[in-house]
PDB file of C-alpha atoms in Angstrom:
ATOM      1  CA  MET A  72     -33.630  -4.498 171.850  1.00 90.00           C
ATOM      2  CA  ARG A  73     -35.915  -7.134 170.352  1.00 95.00           C
ATOM      3  CA  ASP A  74     -36.220  -7.377 166.564  1.00 98.00           C
ATOM      4  CA  ILE A  75     -39.296  -6.572 164.511  1.00 98.00           C
ATOM      5  CA  HIS A  76     -40.447  -9.166 161.947  1.00 98.00           C
ATOM      6  CA  ILE A  77     -43.188  -9.233 159.315  1.00 98.00           C
ATOM      7  CA  SER A  78     -45.168 -11.674 157.186  1.00 98.00           C
ATOM      8  CA  ALA A  79     -45.283 -11.689 153.433  1.00 98.00           C
ATOM      9  CA  VAL A  80     -47.826  -8.900 152.894  1.00 98.00           C
ATOM     10  CA  ILE A  81     -51.293 -10.420 152.515  1.00 97.00           C
ATOM     11  CA  GLY A  82     -53.055  -9.254 149.362  1.00 95.00           C
ATOM     12  CA  SER A  83     -49.980  -7.885 147.624  1.00 96.00           C
ATOM     13  CA  GLU A  84     -49.462  -8.794 143.976  1.00 95.00           C
ATOM     14  CA  MET A  85     -45.699  -8.359 144.374  1.00 97.00           C
ATOM     15  CA  LYS A  86     -43.769 -11.623 144.474  1.00 98.00           C
ATOM     16  CA  VAL A  87     -42.620 -12.560 147.955  1.00 98.00           C
ATOM     17  CA  GLU A  88     -38.976 -12.740 146.896  1.00 98.00           C
ATOM     18  CA  GLU A  89     -39.314  -9.130 145.697  1.00 98.00           C
ATOM     19  CA  GLN A  90     -40.920  -8.010 148.956  1.00 98.00           C
ATOM     20  CA  ILE A  91     -38.108  -9.376 151.115  1.00 98.00           C
ATOM     21  CA  PRO A  92     -35.353  -6.850 150.176  1.00 98.00           C
ATOM     22  CA  LEU A  93     -37.865  -4.036 150.693  1.00 98.00           C
ATOM     23  CA  MET A  94     -38.658  -5.413 154.141  1.00 98.00           C
ATOM     24  CA  ARG A  95     -34.980  -5.268 155.023  1.00 98.00           C
ATOM     25  CA  GLN A  96     -34.701  -1.713 153.729  1.00 98.00           C
ATOM     26  CA  ALA A  97     -37.625  -0.726 155.969  1.00 98.00           C
ATOM     27  CA  GLY A  98     -35.806  -2.143 159.008  1.00 98.00           C
ATOM     28  CA  PHE A  99     -37.322  -5.590 159.497  1.00 98.00           C
ATOM     29  CA  LYS A 100     -34.933  -8.282 160.701  1.00 98.00           C
ATOM     30  CA  GLY A 101     -37.148 -11.315 160.131  1.00 98.00           C
ATOM     31  CA  PHE A 102     -39.869 -12.770 157.964  1.00 98.00           C
ATOM     32  CA  PHE A 103     -42.461 -15.524 157.711  1.00 98.00           C
ATOM     33  CA  ALA A 104     -44.876 -16.758 155.071  1.00 97.00           C
ATOM     34  CA  ILE A 105     -47.615 -19.303 154.418  1.00 97.00           C
ATOM     35  CA  TYR A 106     -46.431 -22.449 152.667  1.00 97.00           C
ATOM     36  CA  GLU A 107     -48.861 -24.889 151.063  1.00 96.00           C
ATOM     37  CA  GLY A 108     -46.324 -27.089 149.331  1.00 94.00           C
ATOM     38  CA  THR A 109     -45.956 -25.497 145.897  1.00 95.00           C
ATOM     39  CA  GLU A 110     -44.510 -22.033 146.596  1.00 97.00           C
ATOM     40  CA  PRO A 111     -40.802 -21.305 145.915  1.00 98.00           C
ATOM     41  CA  ILE A 112     -39.938 -21.436 149.611  1.00 98.00           C
ATOM     42  CA  GLU A 113     -36.298 -22.361 149.025  1.00 98.00           C
ATOM     43  CA  LEU A 114     -35.917 -19.196 146.951  1.00 98.00           C
ATOM     44  CA  TRP A 115     -37.512 -17.224 149.793  1.00 98.00           C
ATOM     45  CA  ALA A 116     -35.127 -18.768 152.302  1.00 98.00           C
ATOM     46  CA  GLU A 117     -32.123 -17.961 150.125  1.00 98.00           C
ATOM     47  CA  THR A 118     -33.353 -14.379 149.635  1.00 98.00           C
ATOM     48  CA  VAL A 119     -34.007 -13.888 153.359  1.00 98.00           C
ATOM     49  CA  ARG A 120     -30.527 -15.053 154.317  1.00 97.00           C
ATOM     50  CA  ARG A 121     -28.869 -13.068 151.570  1.00 98.00           C
ATOM     51  CA  GLN A 122     -30.499  -9.992 153.124  1.00 98.00           C
ATOM     52  CA  GLY A 123     -29.106 -10.905 156.554  1.00 98.00           C
ATOM     53  CA  MET A 124     -32.607 -11.610 157.887  1.00 98.00           C
ATOM     54  CA  VAL A 125     -34.136 -14.493 159.842  1.00 98.00           C
ATOM     55  CA  PHE A 126     -36.762 -16.839 158.413  1.00 98.00           C
ATOM     56  CA  GLU A 127     -38.623 -16.951 161.735  1.00 98.00           C
ATOM     57  CA  THR A 128     -41.467 -19.377 161.077  1.00 98.00           C
ATOM     58  CA  VAL A 129     -43.286 -21.217 158.326  1.00 98.00           C
ATOM     59  CA  HIS A 130     -47.062 -20.922 158.461  1.00 98.00           C
ATOM     60  CA  GLY A 131     -48.547 -24.256 157.466  1.00 97.00           C
ATOM     61  CA  PRO A 132     -51.534 -24.686 155.125  1.00 96.00           C
ATOM     62  CA  PHE A 133     -54.989 -24.234 156.610  1.00 94.00           C
ATOM     63  CA  ARG A 134     -57.695 -24.326 153.925  1.00 93.00           C
ATOM     64  CA  PHE A 135     -58.455 -27.972 154.712  1.00 95.00           C
ATOM     65  CA  ALA A 136     -57.451 -28.037 158.376  1.00 96.00           C
ATOM     66  CA  ASN A 137     -60.702 -29.712 159.432  1.00 97.00           C
ATOM     67  CA  ARG A 138     -59.612 -32.882 157.666  1.00 97.00           C
ATOM     68  CA  MET A 139     -57.412 -33.712 160.642  1.00 97.00           C
ATOM     69  CA  TRP A 140     -60.630 -34.484 162.533  1.00 98.00           C
ATOM     70  CA  GLU A 141     -62.293 -36.512 159.760  1.00 96.00           C
ATOM     71  CA  GLU A 142     -62.516 -40.280 159.709  1.00 94.00           C
ATOM     72  CA  GLY A 143     -60.813 -42.236 156.954  1.00 92.00           C
ATOM     73  CA  GLU A 144     -58.509 -41.503 154.073  1.00 93.00           C
ATOM     74  CA  SER A 145     -59.024 -37.742 153.886  1.00 92.00           C
ATOM     75  CA  GLY A 146     -57.636 -37.252 157.400  1.00 94.00           C
ATOM     76  CA  ASP A 147     -54.813 -39.737 156.950  1.00 96.00           C
ATOM     77  CA  SER A 148     -53.765 -38.157 153.651  1.00 97.00           C
ATOM     78  CA  TYR A 149     -53.879 -34.667 155.146  1.00 97.00           C
ATOM     79  CA  LEU A 150     -51.605 -35.743 157.980  1.00 98.00           C
ATOM     80  CA  GLU A 151     -49.065 -37.047 155.464  1.00 98.00           C
ATOM     81  CA  TYR A 152     -49.342 -33.787 153.537  1.00 97.00           C
ATOM     82  CA  LEU A 153     -48.576 -31.788 156.683  1.00 98.00           C
ATOM     83  CA  LYS A 154     -45.592 -34.039 157.383  1.00 98.00           C
ATOM     84  CA  SER A 155     -44.251 -33.244 153.918  1.00 97.00           C
ATOM     85  CA  THR A 156     -44.403 -29.516 154.671  1.00 97.00           C
ATOM     86  CA  VAL A 157     -42.617 -30.144 157.973  1.00 98.00           C
ATOM     87  CA  ASP A 158     -39.889 -31.878 155.934  1.00 98.00           C
ATOM     88  CA  THR A 159     -39.500 -28.647 153.989  1.00 98.00           C
ATOM     89  CA  CYS A 160     -39.080 -26.661 157.224  1.00 98.00           C
ATOM     90  CA  GLY A 161     -36.219 -28.963 158.158  1.00 96.00           C
ATOM     91  CA  LYS A 162     -34.706 -28.626 154.696  1.00 97.00           C
ATOM     92  CA  ILE A 163     -34.602 -24.819 154.846  1.00 98.00           C
ATOM     93  CA  HIS A 164     -33.596 -24.801 158.547  1.00 97.00           C
ATOM     94  CA  VAL A 165     -36.698 -23.090 159.943  1.00 98.00           C
ATOM     95  CA  GLY A 166     -37.417 -24.409 163.417  1.00 98.00           C
ATOM     96  CA  LYS A 167     -40.974 -23.188 164.042  1.00 98.00           C
ATOM     97  CA  TYR A 168     -44.082 -24.264 162.148  1.00 98.00           C
ATOM     98  CA  ILE A 169     -47.400 -22.488 162.780  1.00 98.00           C
ATOM     99  CA  LEU A 170     -50.547 -24.568 162.483  1.00 98.00           C
ATOM    100  CA  HIS A 171     -54.305 -23.993 162.622  1.00 98.00           C
ATOM    101  CA  VAL A 172     -56.182 -26.908 164.172  1.00 98.00           C
ATOM    102  CA  THR A 173     -59.486 -25.979 162.451  1.00 97.00           C
ATOM    103  CA  VAL A 174     -60.760 -23.663 159.732  1.00 95.00           C
ATOM    104  CA  GLY A 175     -64.056 -21.764 159.781  1.00 92.00           C
ATOM    105  CA  SER A 176     -66.707 -21.372 162.437  1.00 90.00           C
ATOM    106  CA  GLN A 177     -67.691 -25.059 162.330  1.00 92.00           C
ATOM    107  CA  ALA A 178     -65.571 -28.202 162.374  1.00 96.00           C
ATOM    108  CA  PRO A 179     -66.001 -31.940 162.955  1.00 97.00           C
ATOM    109  CA  PRO A 180     -66.197 -32.829 166.653  1.00 97.00           C
ATOM    110  CA  VAL A 181     -63.073 -33.147 168.756  1.00 98.00           C
ATOM    111  CA  SER A 182     -62.051 -36.792 168.594  1.00 97.00           C
ATOM    112  CA  SER A 183     -59.344 -39.100 169.858  1.00 97.00           C
ATOM    113  CA  LEU A 184     -58.442 -39.825 166.229  1.00 97.00           C
ATOM    114  CA  GLY A 185     -57.812 -36.154 165.525  1.00 98.00           C
ATOM    115  CA  LEU A 186     -55.783 -35.719 168.697  1.00 98.00           C
ATOM    116  CA  GLU A 187     -53.634 -38.721 167.841  1.00 98.00           C
ATOM    117  CA  ARG A 188     -53.000 -37.325 164.385  1.00 98.00           C
ATOM    118  CA  PHE A 189     -51.751 -34.074 165.918  1.00 98.00           C
ATOM    119  CA  ALA A 190     -49.588 -36.064 168.332  1.00 98.00           C
ATOM    120  CA  SER A 191     -48.165 -38.028 165.400  1.00 98.00           C
ATOM    121  CA  LEU A 192     -47.377 -34.803 163.559  1.00 98.00           C
ATOM    122  CA  CYS A 193     -45.700 -33.302 166.627  1.00 98.00           C
ATOM    123  CA  GLY A 194     -43.555 -36.393 167.139  1.00 98.00           C
ATOM    124  CA  TYR A 195     -42.557 -36.369 163.479  1.00 98.00           C
ATOM    125  CA  ALA A 196     -41.713 -32.658 163.615  1.00 98.00           C
ATOM    126  CA  LYS A 197     -39.666 -32.957 166.799  1.00 98.00           C
ATOM    127  CA  GLU A 198     -37.494 -35.650 165.206  1.00 97.00           C
ATOM    128  CA  ARG A 199     -36.669 -33.066 162.530  1.00 97.00           C
ATOM    129  CA  GLY A 200     -36.034 -30.219 164.955  1.00 98.00           C
ATOM    130  CA  VAL A 201     -39.267 -28.399 164.117  1.00 98.00           C
ATOM    131  CA  SER A 202     -41.503 -27.016 166.865  1.00 98.00           C
ATOM    132  CA  ILE A 203     -45.248 -26.917 166.158  1.00 98.00           C
ATOM    133  CA  CYS A 204     -46.871 -23.658 167.305  1.00 98.00           C
ATOM    134  CA  PHE A 205     -50.662 -23.959 167.482  1.00 98.00           C
ATOM    135  CA  GLU A 206     -52.536 -20.745 166.642  1.00 98.00           C
ATOM    136  CA  ASN A 207     -55.815 -19.408 168.074  1.00 98.00           C
ATOM    137  CA  LEU A 208     -58.767 -18.855 165.738  1.00 96.00           C
ATOM    138  CA  GLU A 209     -62.538 -19.087 166.212  1.00 93.00           C
ATOM    139  CA  PRO A 210     -63.727 -20.017 169.730  1.00 92.00           C
ATOM    140  CA  LEU A 211     -64.018 -23.750 169.055  1.00 94.00           C
ATOM    141  CA  PRO A 212     -62.983 -26.391 171.624  1.00 97.00           C
ATOM    142  CA  HIS A 213     -60.394 -27.962 169.321  1.00 98.00           C
ATOM    143  CA  LEU A 214     -57.435 -25.733 170.202  1.00 98.00           C
ATOM    144  CA  GLU A 215     -57.861 -26.344 173.927  1.00 97.00           C
ATOM    145  CA  ALA A 216     -58.152 -30.075 173.296  1.00 98.00           C
ATOM    146  CA  VAL A 217     -54.957 -30.129 171.228  1.00 98.00           C
ATOM    147  CA  MET A 218     -53.021 -27.974 173.691  1.00 98.00           C
ATOM    148  CA  ASP A 219     -54.121 -30.236 176.543  1.00 98.00           C
ATOM    149  CA  HIS A 220     -53.144 -33.339 174.582  1.00 98.00           C
ATOM    150  CA  ILE A 221     -49.735 -32.069 173.402  1.00 98.00           C
ATOM    151  CA  GLN A 222     -47.845 -31.445 176.633  1.00 96.00           C
ATOM    152  CA  ASP A 223     -44.295 -31.664 175.274  1.00 98.00           C
ATOM    153  CA  PRO A 224     -42.772 -28.189 175.916  1.00 97.00           C
ATOM    154  CA  PHE A 225     -40.864 -28.483 172.635  1.00 98.00           C
ATOM    155  CA  HIS A 226     -44.158 -27.465 171.006  1.00 98.00           C
ATOM    156  CA  GLY A 227     -46.301 -24.522 172.029  1.00 98.00           C
ATOM    157  CA  PHE A 228     -48.568 -21.609 171.194  1.00 98.00           C
ATOM    158  CA  CYS A 229     -48.705 -18.885 168.543  1.00 98.00           C
ATOM    159  CA  TRP A 230     -50.765 -16.007 169.919  1.00 98.00           C
ATOM    160  CA  ASP A 231     -52.609 -14.200 167.148  1.00 98.00           C
ATOM    161  CA  ILE A 232     -53.704 -11.023 168.891  1.00 97.00           C
ATOM    162  CA  GLY A 233     -55.902  -9.932 165.972  1.00 97.00           C
ATOM    163  CA  HIS A 234     -57.771 -13.244 165.993  1.00 97.00           C
ATOM    164  CA  ASN A 235     -58.215 -12.923 169.735  1.00 97.00           C
ATOM    165  CA  ALA A 236     -59.944  -9.576 169.224  1.00 96.00           C
ATOM    166  CA  CYS A 237     -62.275 -10.464 166.346  1.00 96.00           C
ATOM    167  CA  TYR A 238     -63.050 -14.122 167.145  1.00 96.00           C
ATOM    168  CA  SER A 239     -62.699 -14.684 170.891  1.00 95.00           C
ATOM    169  CA  PRO A 240     -62.338 -11.457 172.926  1.00 95.00           C
ATOM    170  CA  HIS A 241     -63.894 -13.227 175.910  1.00 94.00           C
ATOM    171  CA  ILE A 242     -60.897 -15.603 176.143  1.00 95.00           C
ATOM    172  CA  ASP A 243     -57.664 -14.369 177.744  1.00 94.00           C
ATOM    173  CA  MET A 244     -55.268 -16.299 175.511  1.00 96.00           C
ATOM    174  CA  ALA A 245     -52.193 -14.844 177.180  1.00 94.00           C
ATOM    175  CA  LYS A 246     -53.356 -16.012 180.590  1.00 94.00           C
ATOM    176  CA  LYS A 247     -54.368 -19.390 179.181  1.00 96.00           C
ATOM    177  CA  TYR A 248     -51.247 -20.179 177.138  1.00 97.00           C
ATOM    178  CA  GLY A 249     -48.731 -17.421 177.868  1.00 96.00           C
ATOM    179  CA  GLN A 250     -46.267 -19.809 179.498  1.00 96.00           C
ATOM    180  CA  ARG A 251     -46.229 -21.833 176.266  1.00 97.00           C
ATOM    181  CA  LEU A 252     -45.914 -18.806 173.970  1.00 98.00           C
ATOM    182  CA  LYS A 253     -43.361 -19.284 171.187  1.00 98.00           C
ATOM    183  CA  CYS A 254     -44.333 -16.686 168.565  1.00 98.00           C
ATOM    184  CA  LEU A 255     -46.767 -13.883 167.763  1.00 98.00           C
ATOM    185  CA  HIS A 256     -49.050 -12.734 164.954  1.00 98.00           C
ATOM    186  CA  ILE A 257     -49.733  -9.040 165.467  1.00 98.00           C
ATOM    187  CA  HIS A 258     -52.385  -7.081 163.572  1.00 98.00           C
ATOM    188  CA  ASP A 259     -55.401  -4.902 164.229  1.00 98.00           C
ATOM    189  CA  ASN A 260     -59.096  -4.951 163.337  1.00 97.00           C
ATOM    190  CA  ARG A 261     -62.439  -3.498 164.413  1.00 96.00           C
ATOM    191  CA  GLY A 262     -63.426  -6.346 166.710  1.00 95.00           C
ATOM    192  CA  ILE A 263     -66.631  -8.333 166.271  1.00 95.00           C
ATOM    193  CA  THR A 264     -68.832  -6.152 164.079  1.00 94.00           C
ATOM    194  CA  ARG A 265     -71.689  -8.669 163.733  1.00 91.00           C
ATOM    195  CA  PRO A 266     -72.336 -10.252 167.150  1.00 90.00           C
ATOM    196  CA  GLY A 267     -73.622 -13.772 166.736  1.00 86.00           C
ATOM    197  CA  ASP A 268     -72.108 -14.027 163.255  1.00 87.00           C
ATOM    198  CA  ILE A 269     -68.389 -14.420 163.923  1.00 89.00           C
ATOM    199  CA  ASP A 270     -66.334 -15.173 160.834  1.00 89.00           C
ATOM    200  CA  TYR A 271     -63.325 -14.255 158.728  1.00 92.00           C
ATOM    201  CA  ARG A 272     -64.847 -10.986 157.463  1.00 94.00           C
ATOM    202  CA  ASP A 273     -63.759  -9.240 160.682  1.00 95.00           C
ATOM    203  CA  ASP A 274     -60.197 -10.586 160.385  1.00 96.00           C
ATOM    204  CA  LEU A 275     -58.832  -7.499 158.609  1.00 97.00           C
ATOM    205  CA  HIS A 276     -55.098  -7.697 159.394  1.00 98.00           C
ATOM    206  CA  LEU A 277     -54.767  -3.918 159.693  1.00 98.00           C
ATOM    207  CA  LEU A 278     -51.540  -2.305 160.803  1.00 98.00           C
ATOM    208  CA  PRO A 279     -51.348  -1.962 164.598  1.00 98.00           C
ATOM    209  CA  PHE A 280     -53.085   1.193 165.896  1.00 97.00           C
ATOM    210  CA  ASP A 281     -55.473   1.383 162.909  1.00 97.00           C
ATOM    211  CA  GLY A 282     -58.255  -0.551 164.676  1.00 97.00           C
ATOM    212  CA  ILE A 283     -59.713  -0.993 168.139  1.00 97.00           C
ATOM    213  CA  LEU A 284     -57.178  -3.211 169.907  1.00 97.00           C
ATOM    214  CA  ASP A 285     -55.899  -2.089 173.311  1.00 97.00           C
ATOM    215  CA  TRP A 286     -52.156  -2.134 172.693  1.00 98.00           C
ATOM    216  CA  GLU A 287     -51.248  -0.997 176.207  1.00 97.00           C
ATOM    217  CA  TRP A 288     -53.042  -4.101 177.499  1.00 96.00           C
ATOM    218  CA  PHE A 289     -51.321  -6.302 174.924  1.00 96.00           C
ATOM    219  CA  ALA A 290     -47.896  -4.951 175.876  1.00 96.00           C
ATOM    220  CA  GLY A 291     -48.620  -5.632 179.528  1.00 96.00           C
ATOM    221  CA  GLN A 292     -49.677  -9.199 178.741  1.00 95.00           C
ATOM    222  CA  LEU A 293     -46.415  -9.834 176.904  1.00 95.00           C
ATOM    223  CA  ARG A 294     -44.434  -8.516 179.845  1.00 94.00           C
ATOM    224  CA  ALA A 295     -46.458 -10.656 182.248  1.00 93.00           C
ATOM    225  CA  CYS A 296     -45.664 -13.863 180.385  1.00 93.00           C
ATOM    226  CA  SER A 297     -41.988 -12.864 179.944  1.00 92.00           C
ATOM    227  CA  TYR A 298     -42.071 -13.208 176.177  1.00 94.00           C
ATOM    228  CA  GLU A 299     -38.591 -12.533 174.800  1.00 94.00           C
ATOM    229  CA  GLY A 300     -39.113 -13.154 171.086  1.00 97.00           C
ATOM    230  CA  PRO A 301     -39.569 -10.691 168.238  1.00 98.00           C
ATOM    231  CA  ILE A 302     -42.471  -8.378 167.536  1.00 98.00           C
ATOM    232  CA  THR A 303     -43.943 -10.134 164.492  1.00 98.00           C
ATOM    233  CA  LEU A 304     -46.542  -8.413 162.319  1.00 98.00           C
ATOM    234  CA  GLU A 305     -48.963 -10.335 160.096  1.00 98.00           C
ATOM    235  CA  VAL A 306     -50.573  -7.653 157.972  1.00 98.00           C
ATOM    236  CA  SER A 307     -52.597  -7.077 154.815  1.00 97.00           C
ATOM    237  CA  CYS A 308     -52.642  -4.206 152.340  1.00 96.00           C
ATOM    238  CA  LEU A 309     -56.281  -4.836 151.402  1.00 95.00           C
ATOM    239  CA  HIS A 310     -58.513  -3.260 154.037  1.00 91.00           C
ATOM    240  CA  GLY A 311     -56.970  -0.065 155.394  1.00 80.00           C
ATOM    241  CA  ASN A 312     -58.338   3.269 154.207  1.00 77.00           C
ATOM    242  CA  ASN A 313     -55.155   4.269 152.409  1.00 92.00           C
ATOM    243  CA  TYR A 314     -52.987   1.144 152.155  1.00 96.00           C
ATOM    244  CA  GLN A 315     -53.578   0.525 148.465  1.00 91.00           C
ATOM    245  CA  ALA A 316     -52.540   4.093 147.637  1.00 93.00           C
ATOM    246  CA  MET A 317     -49.092   3.384 149.108  1.00 96.00           C
ATOM    247  CA  THR A 318     -46.152   1.893 147.294  1.00 97.00           C
ATOM    248  CA  MET A 319     -44.733  -1.240 148.898  1.00 98.00           C
ATOM    249  CA  PRO A 320     -41.762   0.695 150.376  1.00 98.00           C
ATOM    250  CA  GLN A 321     -44.171   3.244 151.848  1.00 97.00           C
ATOM    251  CA  TYR A 322     -46.404   0.545 153.293  1.00 98.00           C
ATOM    252  CA  LEU A 323     -43.493  -1.358 154.825  1.00 98.00           C
ATOM    253  CA  ALA A 324     -42.025   1.841 156.277  1.00 98.00           C
ATOM    254  CA  GLN A 325     -45.365   2.562 157.935  1.00 97.00           C
ATOM    255  CA  ALA A 326     -45.574  -1.029 159.180  1.00 98.00           C
ATOM    256  CA  TYR A 327     -42.098  -0.817 160.689  1.00 98.00           C
ATOM    257  CA  GLN A 328     -42.947   2.437 162.473  1.00 98.00           C
ATOM    258  CA  ARG A 329     -45.970   0.717 164.022  1.00 98.00           C
ATOM    259  CA  GLY A 330     -43.735  -2.161 165.095  1.00 98.00           C
ATOM    260  CA  GLU A 331     -41.325   0.291 166.716  1.00 98.00           C
ATOM    261  CA  LYS A 332     -44.179   1.972 168.570  1.00 98.00           C
ATOM    262  CA  LEU A 333     -45.383  -1.369 169.850  1.00 97.00           C
ATOM    263  CA  ARG A 334     -41.873  -2.420 170.846  1.00 97.00           C
ATOM    264  CA  THR A 335     -41.573   0.751 172.905  1.00 97.00           C
ATOM    265  CA  LEU A 336     -44.827  -0.095 174.692  1.00 97.00           C
ATOM    266  CA  VAL A 337     -43.572  -3.590 175.467  1.00 96.00           C
ATOM    267  CA  ASP A 338     -39.982  -2.819 176.386  1.00 94.00           C
ATOM    268  CA  GLY A 339     -39.971   0.832 177.404  1.00 84.00           C
TER     269      GLY A 339
END
């Protein structure tokens, strides 16, 4: 039976190191979190392992992701910054690093310079035993360009099913990259609510089954690409109708139940 993992809860005011024991009590076996270089990630890693859990992935920074495509010092400096966060993954023995290749609905054009920066990062990460998992976002050409350029099977794809629904429902990401799938981000939303105006406001990170996603279809796609990894939720307590009325233990218990329901759909 595959494990169920969860992110640090987006929007919670509770410290991550305080969330982790509550995650374990709810039943979760693994965890991941965003790391921008200043958070107490070593404390998180120690707490996760003390709870007998797995630190599945580190989610890299993304607020300035477009800099990888920019000419000059800003792009070069950002590459070095990402390499420093990869160093931290190696230090805490986390072998998968999730990365956005752009941020927002617009980005600088795809360029050979940007592609070579991503190749440099992937080579650097591989030397340290860290696999880069590129995540789908808005329907820009950059992800396809990076995935085409980085052919080393050591690196791969993070399928964010919620992003697929609210940014690019016309793209079958599982068909496109399912054979390179290394990890999942699972959450729900209400799809594209403003056609022609696609942006982060539809990216709600609801618990599975609280939005419009077709979870039977999703389970079938996972079976079709023979994904054997955990069911990993990436959820927020901000946007559901009753999430903020719940205590953290109540919210995590509900999240785990949704993970179990999804696991049953996938595995029978």
